[in-house]
Amino acid sequence: MPFPRSPAFSKVILSFVMFGLSMLPATAAAELEKLNDGELSEIDGAGIGLVLEDFIFSHGTDAPDVNGEQARIFRIAGIQSTDGREVDITVNHLYIAGSGSDYGTNLTPVNLGRLLNPWRIDVVDGNDIGITNKAVLEFAAPAMVDAAQGYDCLGGSAAVGSGTCSSRPATQDWQGERADMGMQMNVAVGDDRSANLNLHARSAVIDGSYLRLWGDDERRQMAGEFRLNFYSPELTINACSQDGSNCGSNIVMSDFVLQLALGNRLQPIYFDVDGSGNFLLEIDTIDAPGTGQIAANGQRAGSDAATWDFYNDYYSNPEFRSNVHIGDFSVGEKNFGSARVEGMLIQHLQIQTKDLAQ
């Protein structure tokens, strides 16, 4: 099975691995558990599986610590507005914890992954997933399971057999594998620090999500595909003063479902850096069929069979499409009901960062 030969690809892979290791908590409680014969039969020893038990991640605030020393902060600087003022983005609080955190004020442990369905880091044979003759690096959340064995992805009290998510909801006796997560962020433009944004997701699940990376020999770039499944009974966005005292209207999205597909085996994402050091992300336009390859009536009969099958697979495969479902959408006291966007197919996408100071 050939591996990508690009040195840049290898450096990026190493960076991803080191970044993942750096995100592990400084202190963690773990306990070895005995597996029965049935559980052992499900383990194949391939790749690396990660299960984090009793996990809490909480990044502090921009205030001094108990000893009066400056706290560690998460800050993005070196940006300028179009009128030349310095832009400073400070994340005052970032947390991942158990369900029932009350928007980050009451943090309790959560489990991430299960022994039978862990987070995975693996190198897989591309021939098994439609990426011909490539070794593919995969970072994957717990996989979806059969509906008879899984749990409703949104139900807070879901029982086994109610859905396809492996991560279990919290109960009175079990903290589950669904995390509350949120971020409180301040954006300062010059001396104006009035822009504060808060985002909170309750009992979130990302089962079935993955990032796959490989080297493209023809373009000599790193290619990939990204699938993000995000389920939350409640996603909240609001803007408050820096001390949190005066808040505007809450934007609340209940029963929020995002199924985002960026890139696929027929139309991957390409990653690159231009000559000025700016980052490029591109999903290239799918190639048009050649003259006469598709019949005028669009039917398979009269078309080149292989070409027709290629485009039929591209346009009909639900794994290539993105969906957004919102059970109930409200802003303050105004309720806008449900919202649904289904079957989005990205034909072309190009994102390029710019240095605003130039």
XYZ file of C-alpha atoms in Angstrom:
358
model
C 0.000 0.000 0.000
C 1.876 3.152 -1.165
C 2.217 6.109 1.171
C 2.134 9.746 0.014
C 5.674 10.868 -0.769
C 5.366 14.605 -0.071
C 7.641 15.814 2.815
C 5.192 18.661 3.426
C 2.438 16.108 3.927
C 4.530 14.278 6.532
C 5.212 17.519 8.410
C 1.527 18.378 8.473
C 0.658 14.906 9.743
C 3.211 15.242 12.543
C 1.798 18.648 13.422
C -1.726 17.216 13.674
C -0.555 14.405 15.935
C 1.451 16.736 18.193
C -1.469 19.169 18.372
C -3.814 16.343 19.361
C -1.455 15.208 22.109
C -1.087 18.782 23.369
C -4.867 19.031 23.818
C -4.958 16.197 26.337
C -5.701 17.408 29.877
C -2.786 17.967 32.214
C -4.473 15.774 34.786
C -6.780 12.906 33.931
C -8.334 10.058 35.833
C -8.391 6.716 34.057
C -9.257 3.227 35.176
C -8.536 -0.071 33.447
C -11.655 -2.155 32.953
C -11.961 -5.873 32.225
C -13.499 -6.746 28.857
C -15.650 -9.817 28.367
C -15.191 -12.228 25.446
C -17.820 -10.476 23.336
C -16.144 -7.103 23.779
C -12.708 -8.520 23.027
C -14.000 -10.016 19.770
C -14.862 -6.517 18.533
C -11.284 -5.226 18.927
C -8.967 -5.656 15.927
C -5.853 -3.859 17.243
C -5.685 -1.473 14.246
C -4.692 2.159 14.712
C -4.924 4.100 17.971
C -8.120 4.320 19.989
C -8.675 7.128 22.505
C -11.158 7.093 25.366
C -11.055 9.975 27.858
C -12.857 9.237 31.109
C -13.827 11.836 33.735
C -12.733 14.562 31.317
C -13.069 18.294 31.994
C -11.443 21.019 29.940
C -11.800 24.587 31.173
C -9.699 27.464 29.949
C -9.653 30.329 32.456
C -10.320 34.019 32.108
C -8.232 37.064 31.331
C -8.053 37.939 35.038
C -5.051 37.443 37.399
C -4.861 34.132 39.231
C -5.186 33.671 43.009
C -1.560 34.726 43.495
C -2.055 37.962 41.620
C -0.087 36.756 38.609
C -1.329 37.071 35.065
C -3.413 34.073 34.052
C -2.741 32.059 30.923
C -5.003 33.323 28.202
C -6.031 32.289 24.723
C -5.467 35.383 22.601
C -5.197 36.042 18.867
C -3.323 39.234 18.028
C -1.378 40.719 15.105
C -4.553 41.630 13.180
C -5.509 45.113 12.024
C -8.869 46.536 11.033
C -9.313 48.221 7.649
C -8.862 51.617 9.333
C -5.523 50.556 10.859
C -6.593 49.805 14.452
C -5.203 46.784 16.281
C -7.659 43.879 16.626
C -7.333 41.652 19.691
C -9.444 38.484 20.067
C -9.456 37.047 23.589
C -11.223 33.824 24.554
C -12.209 34.461 28.168
C -13.670 31.022 28.755
C -13.549 27.807 26.749
C -14.939 24.621 28.248
C -15.843 21.000 27.497
C -17.589 19.219 30.372
C -20.503 17.003 31.334
C -24.168 17.679 30.658
C -25.942 20.076 32.993
C -23.092 22.592 33.222
C -25.511 25.567 33.204
C -23.636 27.356 30.406
C -20.219 26.597 31.864
C -20.865 27.683 35.457
C -21.096 24.174 36.945
C -18.501 21.914 35.339
C -18.718 18.157 35.889
C -16.839 15.277 34.206
C -17.815 13.635 30.945
C -16.524 10.605 29.059
C -15.371 11.081 25.473
C -15.600 7.851 23.518
C -16.385 4.310 24.612
C -14.156 1.246 24.835
C -16.180 -0.408 22.073
C -16.340 2.743 19.966
C -13.415 5.082 20.742
C -11.992 8.115 19.016
C -9.531 6.812 16.394
C -6.263 7.786 14.758
C -5.469 5.355 11.969
C -3.855 4.916 8.574
C -6.401 3.155 6.384
C -6.165 1.570 2.953
C -7.642 4.104 0.528
C -8.857 1.299 -1.717
C -11.371 0.392 1.005
C -12.915 3.894 1.011
C -12.755 4.797 -2.681
C -9.407 6.659 -2.669
C -7.402 4.494 -5.048
C -3.888 3.378 -4.141
C -3.424 5.809 -1.270
C -2.634 5.470 2.397
C -5.102 7.755 4.176
C -4.598 9.271 7.611
C -7.907 9.321 9.468
C -8.932 11.164 12.628
C -12.396 9.940 13.578
C -14.961 10.443 16.310
C -16.977 7.431 17.520
C -18.736 5.888 14.554
C -22.455 5.654 13.981
C -23.953 2.277 14.886
C -26.957 0.212 13.926
C -30.221 1.734 15.175
C -30.935 -1.377 17.233
C -27.723 -0.788 19.229
C -27.566 3.011 19.307
C -29.180 6.019 20.935
C -31.200 8.974 19.696
C -28.604 11.650 18.863
C -30.741 14.441 20.373
C -32.759 12.768 23.129
C -31.463 13.585 26.603
C -33.051 10.453 28.059
C -32.680 8.233 25.015
C -32.748 4.479 25.515
C -30.777 1.867 23.598
C -32.419 1.081 20.271
C -33.693 4.642 19.775
C -31.125 5.929 17.236
C -27.761 5.587 15.541
C -25.420 7.484 17.905
C -22.972 5.454 19.993
C -22.455 8.181 22.634
C -24.882 7.723 25.490
C -26.819 10.497 27.248
C -26.229 11.202 30.924
C -28.489 9.566 33.485
C -28.742 9.781 37.252
C -26.162 7.009 37.572
C -24.039 7.588 34.449
C -22.296 10.739 33.209
C -22.510 9.624 29.599
C -20.434 10.609 26.584
C -22.239 13.806 25.570
C -20.508 17.068 26.391
C -21.626 20.578 27.176
C -19.247 22.942 25.398
C -19.009 26.678 25.036
C -16.914 29.747 24.472
C -17.014 33.325 25.756
C -15.055 35.597 23.418
C -14.181 39.301 23.404
C -13.178 41.140 20.227
C -11.400 44.452 20.802
C -10.899 46.920 17.948
C -8.516 49.578 19.198
C -9.816 50.733 22.599
C -13.328 49.415 21.954
C -13.850 46.152 23.859
C -17.652 46.176 23.620
C -17.944 43.224 21.243
C -18.499 40.091 23.325
C -19.906 36.874 21.938
C -21.000 33.768 23.825
C -21.735 30.360 22.287
C -22.994 27.352 24.240
C -24.009 23.865 23.107
C -25.774 21.487 25.474
C -25.275 17.695 25.478
C -23.473 17.802 22.120
C -22.678 14.728 20.018
C -20.344 14.542 16.990
C -20.558 10.798 16.281
C -19.765 9.864 12.694
C -17.423 12.836 12.163
C -13.998 12.365 10.602
C -11.080 14.054 8.850
C -9.192 12.109 6.180
C -5.905 13.304 4.660
C -3.734 12.027 1.836
C -1.204 13.289 -0.725
C -2.283 14.171 -4.257
C 0.526 13.264 -6.682
C -0.837 15.232 -9.655
C -1.317 18.555 -7.821
C 1.463 17.865 -5.286
C -0.794 19.075 -2.505
C -2.388 17.649 0.584
C -5.941 16.503 -0.120
C -8.685 15.455 2.231
C -12.329 15.085 3.102
C -14.055 16.378 6.218
C -17.338 15.203 7.671
C -18.823 16.976 10.692
C -21.960 15.668 12.354
C -23.053 17.961 15.182
C -26.155 17.282 17.266
C -27.315 19.351 20.233
C -30.703 19.711 21.969
C -29.867 23.408 22.417
C -27.393 25.767 20.767
C -27.353 29.294 22.217
C -25.681 32.470 20.930
C -25.773 35.847 22.655
C -23.816 39.068 23.063
C -23.119 40.462 26.537
C -21.011 43.138 28.160
C -17.495 42.011 29.096
C -18.484 41.262 32.707
C -21.558 39.346 31.550
C -24.009 41.691 33.261
C -25.897 43.156 30.296
C -26.872 40.677 27.626
C -28.858 41.129 24.454
C -31.471 38.743 23.167
C -30.561 35.062 23.142
C -30.551 33.265 19.825
C -31.684 29.751 20.703
C -31.743 26.834 18.268
C -33.418 23.758 19.727
C -32.811 20.246 18.381
C -29.955 21.497 16.222
C -28.501 19.109 13.629
C -25.589 19.924 11.319
C -24.358 17.308 8.849
C -21.554 19.038 6.965
C -19.659 17.386 4.096
C -16.576 19.188 2.784
C -14.796 17.243 0.071
C -15.302 13.641 -0.940
C -13.491 10.879 -2.804
C -14.561 12.340 -6.180
C -14.024 15.999 -5.273
C -11.565 16.349 -2.344
C -10.485 19.441 -0.423
C -7.022 20.713 -1.371
C -4.789 22.499 1.143
C -2.036 24.869 0.061
C -0.084 28.013 0.968
C 0.505 30.762 -1.599
C 3.725 32.728 -2.191
C 2.786 35.386 0.381
C 2.243 32.824 3.146
C -1.555 32.901 3.089
C -3.511 29.694 3.532
C -5.580 28.284 0.657
C -8.439 25.800 0.893
C -10.158 24.743 -2.296
C -12.796 22.290 -3.432
C -12.246 22.232 -7.172
C -15.091 22.192 -9.678
C -16.049 18.703 -10.766
C -14.879 17.986 -14.334
C -17.584 18.337 -16.986
C -18.290 15.310 -19.187
C -16.727 15.253 -22.611
C -18.713 15.912 -25.767
C -21.044 13.020 -26.511
C -20.338 11.133 -23.278
C -23.813 11.877 -21.928
C -26.832 11.387 -24.185
C -28.938 14.458 -24.996
C -31.866 13.037 -22.995
C -29.601 12.430 -19.956
C -30.395 8.715 -19.849
C -27.821 5.957 -19.343
C -28.902 4.344 -22.580
C -27.005 6.169 -25.289
C -24.404 7.539 -22.853
C -20.945 6.253 -22.067
C -21.828 3.891 -19.227
C -18.761 4.596 -17.052
C -19.186 8.380 -17.398
C -22.919 8.208 -16.655
C -22.287 6.040 -13.584
C -19.630 8.489 -12.327
C -21.954 11.502 -12.431
C -24.895 9.532 -11.122
C -22.803 8.511 -8.108
C -21.651 12.112 -7.594
C -25.109 13.691 -7.696
C -27.086 10.967 -5.907
C -24.743 9.972 -3.059
C -26.196 11.378 0.223
C -22.731 11.220 1.848
C -21.615 14.079 -0.422
C -24.412 16.411 0.710
C -24.859 18.669 3.747
C -27.970 19.201 5.875
C -29.066 21.622 8.601
C -32.125 20.962 10.753
C -33.395 23.271 13.529
C -36.370 22.025 15.506
C -37.211 25.476 16.873
C -35.532 28.852 16.230
C -36.089 31.866 18.493
C -34.569 35.295 19.078
C -35.504 36.711 22.465
C -39.283 36.398 22.790
C -39.837 35.978 19.048
C -40.254 32.441 17.798
C -39.658 31.604 14.148
C -40.527 27.908 14.281
C -38.487 25.204 12.602
C -35.986 25.494 9.779
C -34.537 22.926 7.432
C -31.971 22.986 4.632
C -31.321 19.647 2.952
C -29.182 18.224 0.190
C -26.610 21.017 -0.191
C -23.882 19.974 -2.624
C -20.729 22.100 -2.777
C -19.857 22.471 -6.458
C -16.884 24.781 -5.895
C -15.336 26.434 -2.836
C -12.218 28.536 -2.407
C -11.110 30.131 0.856
C -7.981 32.260 1.013
C -6.688 34.150 4.018
C -5.549 37.757 3.574
C -3.168 39.942 5.546
C -5.310 42.985 6.327
C -2.244 44.969 7.391
C -0.913 45.045 3.829
